[in-house]
PDB file of C-alpha atoms in Angstrom:
ATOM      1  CA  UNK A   1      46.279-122.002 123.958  1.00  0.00           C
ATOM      2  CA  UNK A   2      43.857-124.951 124.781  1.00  0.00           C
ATOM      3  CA  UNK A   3      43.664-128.046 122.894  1.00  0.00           C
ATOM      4  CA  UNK A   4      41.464-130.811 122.451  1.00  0.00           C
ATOM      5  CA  UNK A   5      42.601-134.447 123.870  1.00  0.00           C
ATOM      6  CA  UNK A   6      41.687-137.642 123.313  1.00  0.00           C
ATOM      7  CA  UNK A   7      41.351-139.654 126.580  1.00  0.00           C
ATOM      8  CA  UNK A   8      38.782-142.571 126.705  1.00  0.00           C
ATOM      9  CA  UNK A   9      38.078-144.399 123.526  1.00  0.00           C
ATOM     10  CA  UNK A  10      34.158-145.127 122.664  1.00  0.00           C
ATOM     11  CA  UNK A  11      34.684-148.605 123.666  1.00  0.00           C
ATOM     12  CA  UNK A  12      35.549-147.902 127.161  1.00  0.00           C
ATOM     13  CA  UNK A  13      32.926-145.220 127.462  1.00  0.00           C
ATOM     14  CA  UNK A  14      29.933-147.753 126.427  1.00  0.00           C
ATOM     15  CA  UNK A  15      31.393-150.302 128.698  1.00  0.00           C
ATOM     16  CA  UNK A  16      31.138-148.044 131.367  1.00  0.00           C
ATOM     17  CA  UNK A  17      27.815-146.650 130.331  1.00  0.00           C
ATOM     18  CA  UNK A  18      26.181-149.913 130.418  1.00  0.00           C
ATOM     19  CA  UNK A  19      27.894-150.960 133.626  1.00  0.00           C
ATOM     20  CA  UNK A  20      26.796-147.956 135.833  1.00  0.00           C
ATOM     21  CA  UNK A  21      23.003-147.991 135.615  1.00  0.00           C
ATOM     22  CA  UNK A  22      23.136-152.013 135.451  1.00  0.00           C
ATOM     23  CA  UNK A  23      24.494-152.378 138.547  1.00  0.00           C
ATOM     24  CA  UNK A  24      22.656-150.129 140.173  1.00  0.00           C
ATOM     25  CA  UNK A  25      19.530-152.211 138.935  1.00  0.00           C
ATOM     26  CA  UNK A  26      21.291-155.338 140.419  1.00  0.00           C
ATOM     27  CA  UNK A  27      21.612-153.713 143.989  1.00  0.00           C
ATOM     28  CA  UNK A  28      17.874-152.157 144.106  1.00  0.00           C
ATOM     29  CA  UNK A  29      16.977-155.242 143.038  1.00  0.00           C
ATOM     30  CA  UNK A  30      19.242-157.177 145.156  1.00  0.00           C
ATOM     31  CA  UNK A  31      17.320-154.851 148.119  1.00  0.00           C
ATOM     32  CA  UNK A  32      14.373-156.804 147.446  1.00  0.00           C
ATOM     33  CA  UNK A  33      15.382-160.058 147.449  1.00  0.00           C
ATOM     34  CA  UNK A  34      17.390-159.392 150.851  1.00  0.00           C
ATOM     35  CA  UNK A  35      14.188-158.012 152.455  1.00  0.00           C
ATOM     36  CA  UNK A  36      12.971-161.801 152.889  1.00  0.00           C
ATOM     37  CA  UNK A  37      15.761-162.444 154.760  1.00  0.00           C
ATOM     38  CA  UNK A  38      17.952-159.787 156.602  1.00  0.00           C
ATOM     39  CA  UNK A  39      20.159-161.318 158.395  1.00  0.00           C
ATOM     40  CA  UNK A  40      22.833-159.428 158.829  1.00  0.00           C
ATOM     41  CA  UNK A  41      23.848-156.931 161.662  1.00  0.00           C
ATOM     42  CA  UNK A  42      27.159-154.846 162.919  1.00  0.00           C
ATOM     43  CA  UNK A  43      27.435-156.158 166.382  1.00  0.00           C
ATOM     44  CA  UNK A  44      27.945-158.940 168.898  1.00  0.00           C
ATOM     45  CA  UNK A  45      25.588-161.670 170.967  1.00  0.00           C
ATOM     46  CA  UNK A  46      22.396-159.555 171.119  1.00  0.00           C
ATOM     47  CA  UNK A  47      24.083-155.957 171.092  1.00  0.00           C
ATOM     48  CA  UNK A  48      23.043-155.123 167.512  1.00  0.00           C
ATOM     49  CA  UNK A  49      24.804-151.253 166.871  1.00  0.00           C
ATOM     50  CA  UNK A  50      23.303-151.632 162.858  1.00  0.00           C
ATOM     51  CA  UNK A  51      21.123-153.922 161.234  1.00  0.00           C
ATOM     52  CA  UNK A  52      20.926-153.811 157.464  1.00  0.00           C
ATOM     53  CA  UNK A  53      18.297-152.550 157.394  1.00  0.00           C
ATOM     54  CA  UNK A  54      15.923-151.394 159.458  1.00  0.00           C
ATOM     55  CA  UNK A  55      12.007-151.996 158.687  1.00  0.00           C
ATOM     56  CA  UNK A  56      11.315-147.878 158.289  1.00  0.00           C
ATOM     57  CA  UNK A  57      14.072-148.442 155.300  1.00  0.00           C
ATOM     58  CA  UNK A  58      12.204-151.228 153.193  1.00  0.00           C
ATOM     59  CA  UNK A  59       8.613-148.955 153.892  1.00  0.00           C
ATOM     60  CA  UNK A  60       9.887-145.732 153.189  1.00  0.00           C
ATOM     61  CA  UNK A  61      11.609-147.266 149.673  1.00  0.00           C
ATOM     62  CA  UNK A  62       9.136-149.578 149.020  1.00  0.00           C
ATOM     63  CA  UNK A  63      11.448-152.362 149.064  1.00  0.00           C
ATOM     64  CA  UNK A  64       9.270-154.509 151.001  1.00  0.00           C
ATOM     65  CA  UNK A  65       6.757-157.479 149.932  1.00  0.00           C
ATOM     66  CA  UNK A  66       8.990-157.999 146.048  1.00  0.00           C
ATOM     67  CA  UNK A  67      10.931-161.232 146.212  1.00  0.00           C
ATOM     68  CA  UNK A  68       9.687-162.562 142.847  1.00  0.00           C
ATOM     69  CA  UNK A  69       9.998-159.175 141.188  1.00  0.00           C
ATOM     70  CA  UNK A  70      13.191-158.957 142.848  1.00  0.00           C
ATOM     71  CA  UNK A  71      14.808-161.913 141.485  1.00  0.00           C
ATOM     72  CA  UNK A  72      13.571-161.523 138.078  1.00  0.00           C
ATOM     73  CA  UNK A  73      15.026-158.405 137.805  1.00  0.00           C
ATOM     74  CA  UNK A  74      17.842-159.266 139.397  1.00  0.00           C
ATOM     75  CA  UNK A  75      18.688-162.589 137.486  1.00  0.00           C
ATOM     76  CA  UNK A  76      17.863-161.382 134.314  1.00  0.00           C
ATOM     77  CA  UNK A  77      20.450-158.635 134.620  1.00  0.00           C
ATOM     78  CA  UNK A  78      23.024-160.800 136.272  1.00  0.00           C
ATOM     79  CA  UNK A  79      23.582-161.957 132.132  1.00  0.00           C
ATOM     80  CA  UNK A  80      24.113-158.420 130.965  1.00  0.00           C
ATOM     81  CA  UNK A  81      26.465-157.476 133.726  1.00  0.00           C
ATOM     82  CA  UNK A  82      28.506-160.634 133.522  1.00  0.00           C
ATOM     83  CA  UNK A  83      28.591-160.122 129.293  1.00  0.00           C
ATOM     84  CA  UNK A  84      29.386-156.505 129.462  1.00  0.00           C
ATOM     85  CA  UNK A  85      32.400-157.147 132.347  1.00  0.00           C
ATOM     86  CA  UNK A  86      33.502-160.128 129.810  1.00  0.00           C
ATOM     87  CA  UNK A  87      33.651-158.003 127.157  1.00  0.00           C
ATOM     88  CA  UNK A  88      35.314-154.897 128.893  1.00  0.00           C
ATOM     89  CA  UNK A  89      38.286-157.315 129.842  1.00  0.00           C
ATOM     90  CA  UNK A  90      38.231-158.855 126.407  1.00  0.00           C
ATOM     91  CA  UNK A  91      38.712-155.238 125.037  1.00  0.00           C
ATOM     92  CA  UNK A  92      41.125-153.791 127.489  1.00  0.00           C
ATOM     93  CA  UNK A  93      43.304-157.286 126.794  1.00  0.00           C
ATOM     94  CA  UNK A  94      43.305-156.519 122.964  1.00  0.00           C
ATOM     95  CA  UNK A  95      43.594-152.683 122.857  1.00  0.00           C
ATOM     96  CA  UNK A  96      46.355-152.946 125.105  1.00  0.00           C
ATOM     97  CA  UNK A  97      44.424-150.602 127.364  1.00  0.00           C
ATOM     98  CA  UNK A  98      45.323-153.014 130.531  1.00  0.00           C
ATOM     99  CA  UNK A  99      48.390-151.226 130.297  1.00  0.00           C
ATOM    100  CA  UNK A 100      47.065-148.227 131.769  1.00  0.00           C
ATOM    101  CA  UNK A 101      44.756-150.208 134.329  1.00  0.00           C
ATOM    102  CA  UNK A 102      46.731-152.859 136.448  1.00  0.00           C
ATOM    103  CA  UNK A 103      48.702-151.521 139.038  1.00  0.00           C
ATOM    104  CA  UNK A 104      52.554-151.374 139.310  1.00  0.00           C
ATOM    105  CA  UNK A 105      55.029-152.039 141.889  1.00  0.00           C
ATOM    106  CA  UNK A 106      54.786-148.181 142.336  1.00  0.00           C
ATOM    107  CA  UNK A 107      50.874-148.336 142.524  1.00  0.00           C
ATOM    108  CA  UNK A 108      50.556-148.375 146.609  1.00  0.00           C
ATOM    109  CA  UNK A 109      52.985-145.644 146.751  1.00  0.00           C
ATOM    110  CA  UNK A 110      51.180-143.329 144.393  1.00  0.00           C
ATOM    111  CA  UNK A 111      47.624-144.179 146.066  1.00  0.00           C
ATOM    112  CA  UNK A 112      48.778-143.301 149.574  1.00  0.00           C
ATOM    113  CA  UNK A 113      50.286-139.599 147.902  1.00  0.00           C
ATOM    114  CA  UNK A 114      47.185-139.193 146.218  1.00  0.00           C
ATOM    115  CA  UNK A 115      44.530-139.618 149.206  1.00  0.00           C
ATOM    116  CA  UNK A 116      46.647-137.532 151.307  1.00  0.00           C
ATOM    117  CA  UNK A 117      46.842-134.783 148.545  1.00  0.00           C
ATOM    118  CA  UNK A 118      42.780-135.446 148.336  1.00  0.00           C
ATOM    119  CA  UNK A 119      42.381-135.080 152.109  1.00  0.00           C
ATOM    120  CA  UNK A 120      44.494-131.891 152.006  1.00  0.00           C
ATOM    121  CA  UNK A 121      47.449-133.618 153.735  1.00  0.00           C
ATOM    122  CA  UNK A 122      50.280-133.105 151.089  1.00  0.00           C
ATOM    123  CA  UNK A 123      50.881-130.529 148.952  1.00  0.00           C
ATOM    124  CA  UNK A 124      52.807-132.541 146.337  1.00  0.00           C
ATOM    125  CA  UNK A 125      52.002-132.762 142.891  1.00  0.00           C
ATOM    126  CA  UNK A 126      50.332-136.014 141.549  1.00  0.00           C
ATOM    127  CA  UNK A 127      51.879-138.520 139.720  1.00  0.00           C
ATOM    128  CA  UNK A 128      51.492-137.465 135.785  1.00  0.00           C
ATOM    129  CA  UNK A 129      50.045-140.482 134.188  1.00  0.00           C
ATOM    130  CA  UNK A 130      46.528-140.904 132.727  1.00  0.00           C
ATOM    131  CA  UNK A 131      45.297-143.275 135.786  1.00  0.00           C
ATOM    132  CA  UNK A 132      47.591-143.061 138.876  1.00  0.00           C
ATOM    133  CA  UNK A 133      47.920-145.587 141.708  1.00  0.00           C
ATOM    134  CA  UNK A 134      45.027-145.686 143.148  1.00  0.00           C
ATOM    135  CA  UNK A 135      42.430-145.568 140.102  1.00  0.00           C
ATOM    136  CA  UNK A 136      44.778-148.566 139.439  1.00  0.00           C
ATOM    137  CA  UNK A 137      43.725-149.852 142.504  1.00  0.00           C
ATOM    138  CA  UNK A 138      40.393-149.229 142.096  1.00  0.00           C
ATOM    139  CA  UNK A 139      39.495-150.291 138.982  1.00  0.00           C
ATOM    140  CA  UNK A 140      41.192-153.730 139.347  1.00  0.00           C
ATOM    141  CA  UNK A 141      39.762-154.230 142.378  1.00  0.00           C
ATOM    142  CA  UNK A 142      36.311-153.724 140.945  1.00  0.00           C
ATOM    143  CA  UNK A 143      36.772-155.912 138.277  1.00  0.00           C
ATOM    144  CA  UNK A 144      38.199-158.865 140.665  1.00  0.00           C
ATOM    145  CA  UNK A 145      34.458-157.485 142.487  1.00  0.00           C
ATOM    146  CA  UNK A 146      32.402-158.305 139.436  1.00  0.00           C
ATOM    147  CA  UNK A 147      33.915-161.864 139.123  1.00  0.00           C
ATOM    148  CA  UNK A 148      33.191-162.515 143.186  1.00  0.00           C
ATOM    149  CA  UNK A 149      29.897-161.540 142.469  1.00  0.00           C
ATOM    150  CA  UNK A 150      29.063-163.385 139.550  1.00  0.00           C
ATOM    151  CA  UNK A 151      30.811-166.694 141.352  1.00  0.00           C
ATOM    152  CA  UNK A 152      29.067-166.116 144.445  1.00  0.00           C
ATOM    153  CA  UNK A 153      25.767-165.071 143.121  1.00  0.00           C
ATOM    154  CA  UNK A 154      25.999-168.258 140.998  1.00  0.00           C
ATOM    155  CA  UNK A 155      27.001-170.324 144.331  1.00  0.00           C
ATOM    156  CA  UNK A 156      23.227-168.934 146.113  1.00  0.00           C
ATOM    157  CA  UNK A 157      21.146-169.181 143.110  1.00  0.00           C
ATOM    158  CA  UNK A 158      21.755-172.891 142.369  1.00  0.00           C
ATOM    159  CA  UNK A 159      23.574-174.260 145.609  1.00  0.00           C
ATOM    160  CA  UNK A 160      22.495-178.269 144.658  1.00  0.00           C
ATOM    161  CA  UNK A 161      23.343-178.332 140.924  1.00  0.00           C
ATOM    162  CA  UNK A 162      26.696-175.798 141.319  1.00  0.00           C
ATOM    163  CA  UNK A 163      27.356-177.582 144.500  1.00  0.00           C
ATOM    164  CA  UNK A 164      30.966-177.707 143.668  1.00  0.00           C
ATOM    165  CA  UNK A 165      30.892-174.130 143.597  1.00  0.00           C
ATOM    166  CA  UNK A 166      28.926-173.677 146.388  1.00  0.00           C
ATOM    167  CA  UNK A 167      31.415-175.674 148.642  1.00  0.00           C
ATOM    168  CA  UNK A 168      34.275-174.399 147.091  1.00  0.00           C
ATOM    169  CA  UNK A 169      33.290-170.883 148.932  1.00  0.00           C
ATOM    170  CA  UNK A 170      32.709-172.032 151.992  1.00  0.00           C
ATOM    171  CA  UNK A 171      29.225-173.103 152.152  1.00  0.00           C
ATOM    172  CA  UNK A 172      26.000-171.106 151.264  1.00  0.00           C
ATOM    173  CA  UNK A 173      25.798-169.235 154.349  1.00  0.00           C
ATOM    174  CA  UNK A 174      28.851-167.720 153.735  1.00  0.00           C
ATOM    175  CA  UNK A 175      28.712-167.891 149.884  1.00  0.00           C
ATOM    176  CA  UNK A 176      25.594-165.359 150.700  1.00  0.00           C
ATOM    177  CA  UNK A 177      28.113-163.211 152.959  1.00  0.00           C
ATOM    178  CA  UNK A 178      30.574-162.667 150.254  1.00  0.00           C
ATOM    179  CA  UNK A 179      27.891-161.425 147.885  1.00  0.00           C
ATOM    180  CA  UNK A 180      26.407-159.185 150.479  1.00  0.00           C
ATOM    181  CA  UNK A 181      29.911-157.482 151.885  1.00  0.00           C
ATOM    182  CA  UNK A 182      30.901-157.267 147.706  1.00  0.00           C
ATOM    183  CA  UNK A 183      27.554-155.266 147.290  1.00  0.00           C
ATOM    184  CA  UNK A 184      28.007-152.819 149.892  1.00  0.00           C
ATOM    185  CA  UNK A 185      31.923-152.485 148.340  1.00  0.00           C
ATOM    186  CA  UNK A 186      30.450-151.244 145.211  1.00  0.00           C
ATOM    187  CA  UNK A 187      28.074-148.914 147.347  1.00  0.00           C
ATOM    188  CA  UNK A 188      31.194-147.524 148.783  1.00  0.00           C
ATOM    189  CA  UNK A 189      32.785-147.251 145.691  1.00  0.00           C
ATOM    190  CA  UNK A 190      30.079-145.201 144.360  1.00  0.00           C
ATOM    191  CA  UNK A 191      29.979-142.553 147.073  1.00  0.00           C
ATOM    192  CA  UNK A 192      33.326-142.396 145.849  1.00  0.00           C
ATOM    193  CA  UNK A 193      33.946-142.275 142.758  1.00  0.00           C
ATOM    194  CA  UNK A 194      30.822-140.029 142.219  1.00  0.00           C
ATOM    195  CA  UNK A 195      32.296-137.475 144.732  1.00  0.00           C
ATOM    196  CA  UNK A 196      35.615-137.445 142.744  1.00  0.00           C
ATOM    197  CA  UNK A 197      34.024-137.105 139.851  1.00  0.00           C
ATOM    198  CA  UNK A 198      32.291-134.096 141.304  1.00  0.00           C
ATOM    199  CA  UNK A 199      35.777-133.006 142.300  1.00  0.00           C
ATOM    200  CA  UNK A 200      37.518-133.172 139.322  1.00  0.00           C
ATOM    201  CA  UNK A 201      34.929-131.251 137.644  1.00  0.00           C
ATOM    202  CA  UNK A 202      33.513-130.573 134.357  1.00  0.00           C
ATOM    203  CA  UNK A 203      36.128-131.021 132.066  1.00  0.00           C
ATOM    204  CA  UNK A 204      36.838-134.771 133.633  1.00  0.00           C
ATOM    205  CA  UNK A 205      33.207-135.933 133.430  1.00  0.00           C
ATOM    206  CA  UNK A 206      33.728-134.678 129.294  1.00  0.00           C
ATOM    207  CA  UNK A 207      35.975-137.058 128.850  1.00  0.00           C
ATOM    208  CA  UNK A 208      34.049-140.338 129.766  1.00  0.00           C
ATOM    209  CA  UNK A 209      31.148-138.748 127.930  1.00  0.00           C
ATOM    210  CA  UNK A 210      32.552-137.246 124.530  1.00  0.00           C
ATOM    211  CA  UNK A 211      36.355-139.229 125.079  1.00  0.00           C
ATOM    212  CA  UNK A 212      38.261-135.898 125.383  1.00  0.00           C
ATOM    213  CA  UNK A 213      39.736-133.277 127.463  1.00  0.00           C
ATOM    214  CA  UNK A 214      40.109-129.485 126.802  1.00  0.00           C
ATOM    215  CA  UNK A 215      43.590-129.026 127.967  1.00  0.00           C
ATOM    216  CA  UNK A 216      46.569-126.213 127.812  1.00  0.00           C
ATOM    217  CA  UNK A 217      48.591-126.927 124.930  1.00  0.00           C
ATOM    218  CA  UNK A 218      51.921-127.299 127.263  1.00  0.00           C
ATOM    219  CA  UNK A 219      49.705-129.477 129.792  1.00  0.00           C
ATOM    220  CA  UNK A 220      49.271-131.954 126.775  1.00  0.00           C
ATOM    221  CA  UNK A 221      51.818-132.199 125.099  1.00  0.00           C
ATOM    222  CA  UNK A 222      52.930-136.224 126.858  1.00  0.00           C
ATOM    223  CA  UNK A 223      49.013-136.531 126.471  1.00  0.00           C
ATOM    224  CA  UNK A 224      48.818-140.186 124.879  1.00  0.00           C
ATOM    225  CA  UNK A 225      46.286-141.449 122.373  1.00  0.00           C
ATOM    226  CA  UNK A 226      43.588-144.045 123.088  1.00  0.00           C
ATOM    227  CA  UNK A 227      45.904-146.430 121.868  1.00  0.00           C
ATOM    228  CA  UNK A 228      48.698-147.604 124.622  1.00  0.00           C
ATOM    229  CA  UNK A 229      52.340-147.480 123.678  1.00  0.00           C
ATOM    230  CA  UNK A 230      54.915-150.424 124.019  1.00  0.00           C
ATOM    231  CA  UNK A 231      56.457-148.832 126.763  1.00  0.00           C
ATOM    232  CA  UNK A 232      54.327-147.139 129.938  1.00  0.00           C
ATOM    233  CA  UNK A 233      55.353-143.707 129.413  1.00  0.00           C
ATOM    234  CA  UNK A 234      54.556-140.392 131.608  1.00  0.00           C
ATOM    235  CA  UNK A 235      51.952-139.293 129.187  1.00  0.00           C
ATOM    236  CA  UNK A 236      48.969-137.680 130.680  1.00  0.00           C
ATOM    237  CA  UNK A 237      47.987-134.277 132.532  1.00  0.00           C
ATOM    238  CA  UNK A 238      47.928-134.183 135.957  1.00  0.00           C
ATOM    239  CA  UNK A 239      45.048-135.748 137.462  1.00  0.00           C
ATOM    240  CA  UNK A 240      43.653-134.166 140.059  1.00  0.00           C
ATOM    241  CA  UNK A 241      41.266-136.863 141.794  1.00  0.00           C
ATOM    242  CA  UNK A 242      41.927-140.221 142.567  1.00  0.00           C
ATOM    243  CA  UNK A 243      38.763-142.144 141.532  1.00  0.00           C
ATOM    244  CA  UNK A 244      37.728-140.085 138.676  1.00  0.00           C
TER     245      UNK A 244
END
């Protein structure tokens, strides 16, 4: 018999929501503002084996010629993002939902099992628990993302009056290097996540749009409710993807 489960609560669904087409905003616009000066290259001396990005990239996305457009856009969003991840860690603090999120001692452990099960190198069964190791992983590791981004965006937009700041990360050249390497982190992260999501199928993506799961009654039976109990217990369906 199958049975409806709650998974995500609306809060965390919003939160996400917001977050996803926001930041994607933030990096097209980001592309613009880069155009005016890419600097940066995979290489060594003057062997160059990639340049971010090539000229036929800015012309054939029409990413080219926007620097004012691009940092309007790009500053005026910087607010929302930064309110919306404020508010997300505000929640998950409260709720009690950080339970689920930050990673254990056992966190590693789980997250190398789970890519090998995902790369079709172990047959074992994942770890029952409604985010396992390494969507522990992930998810604080995005967060810790946001808050590099915000500091070092902060540190390039106003290097004389946060000069502290600015300093503080090692100068703005390579203030400007830790905002560039975090943006193509969340590029990667992306790829990912959106191809686990794909993965994990229909039923998965449900649950971060409606907050539930249609499940087999036995399967769900340890399923926990939005809210997080005193104790982290073994209280979820198997989850078949790591990033989803």
């Amino acid at each position: 018999m199958k049975i409806i489960v709650e998974k995500h609560p609306l809060a965390i669904r919003w939160f996400h929501w917001v977050n996803f087409p926001v930041l994607g905003l933030m990096i097209w616009s980001g592309l613009w503002i880069y155009w005016a000066n890419d600097v940066y290259r995979l290489g060594w001396g003057q062997t160059t084996l990639f340049q971010f990005f090539p000229q036929s990239f800015y012309e054939a996305f029409h990413v080219d010629h926007k620097l004012a457009q691009g940092m309007s856009w790009h500053f005026a969003l910087m607010w929302v993002f930064f309110l919306n991840g404020l508010l997300y860690v505000l929640y998950t603090a409260v709720s009690g939902e950080w339970r689920y999120l930050l990673p254990t001692r056992h966190s590693l452990q789980e997250a190398i099992q789970v890519t090998l099960h995902d790369l079709g190198l172990s047959k074992k069964l994942l770890p029952v628990r409604k985010f396992n190791g390494a969507q522990q992983i992930a998810y604080t590791s995005v967060i810790l993302m946001g808050l590099g981004s915000v500091l070092t965006g902060l540190a390039i937009y106003k290097p004389t009056q946060l000069g502290w700041l600015t300093q503080l990360l090692g100068g703005y050249e390579f203030a400007r290097l830790l905002h560039f390497a975090l943006t193509i982190g969340y590029v990667l992260f992306f790829i990912v996540h959106i191809a686990q999501v794909m993965r994990a199928g229909w039923n998965n993506f449900r649950a971060m749009v409606a907050g539930f799961e249609v499940q087999e009654a036995s399967s769900a039976s340890n399923q926990p409710t939005s809210a997080p109990p005193t104790k982290p217990a073994a209280d979820s369906s198997q989850m078949p993807s790591s990033l989803t």
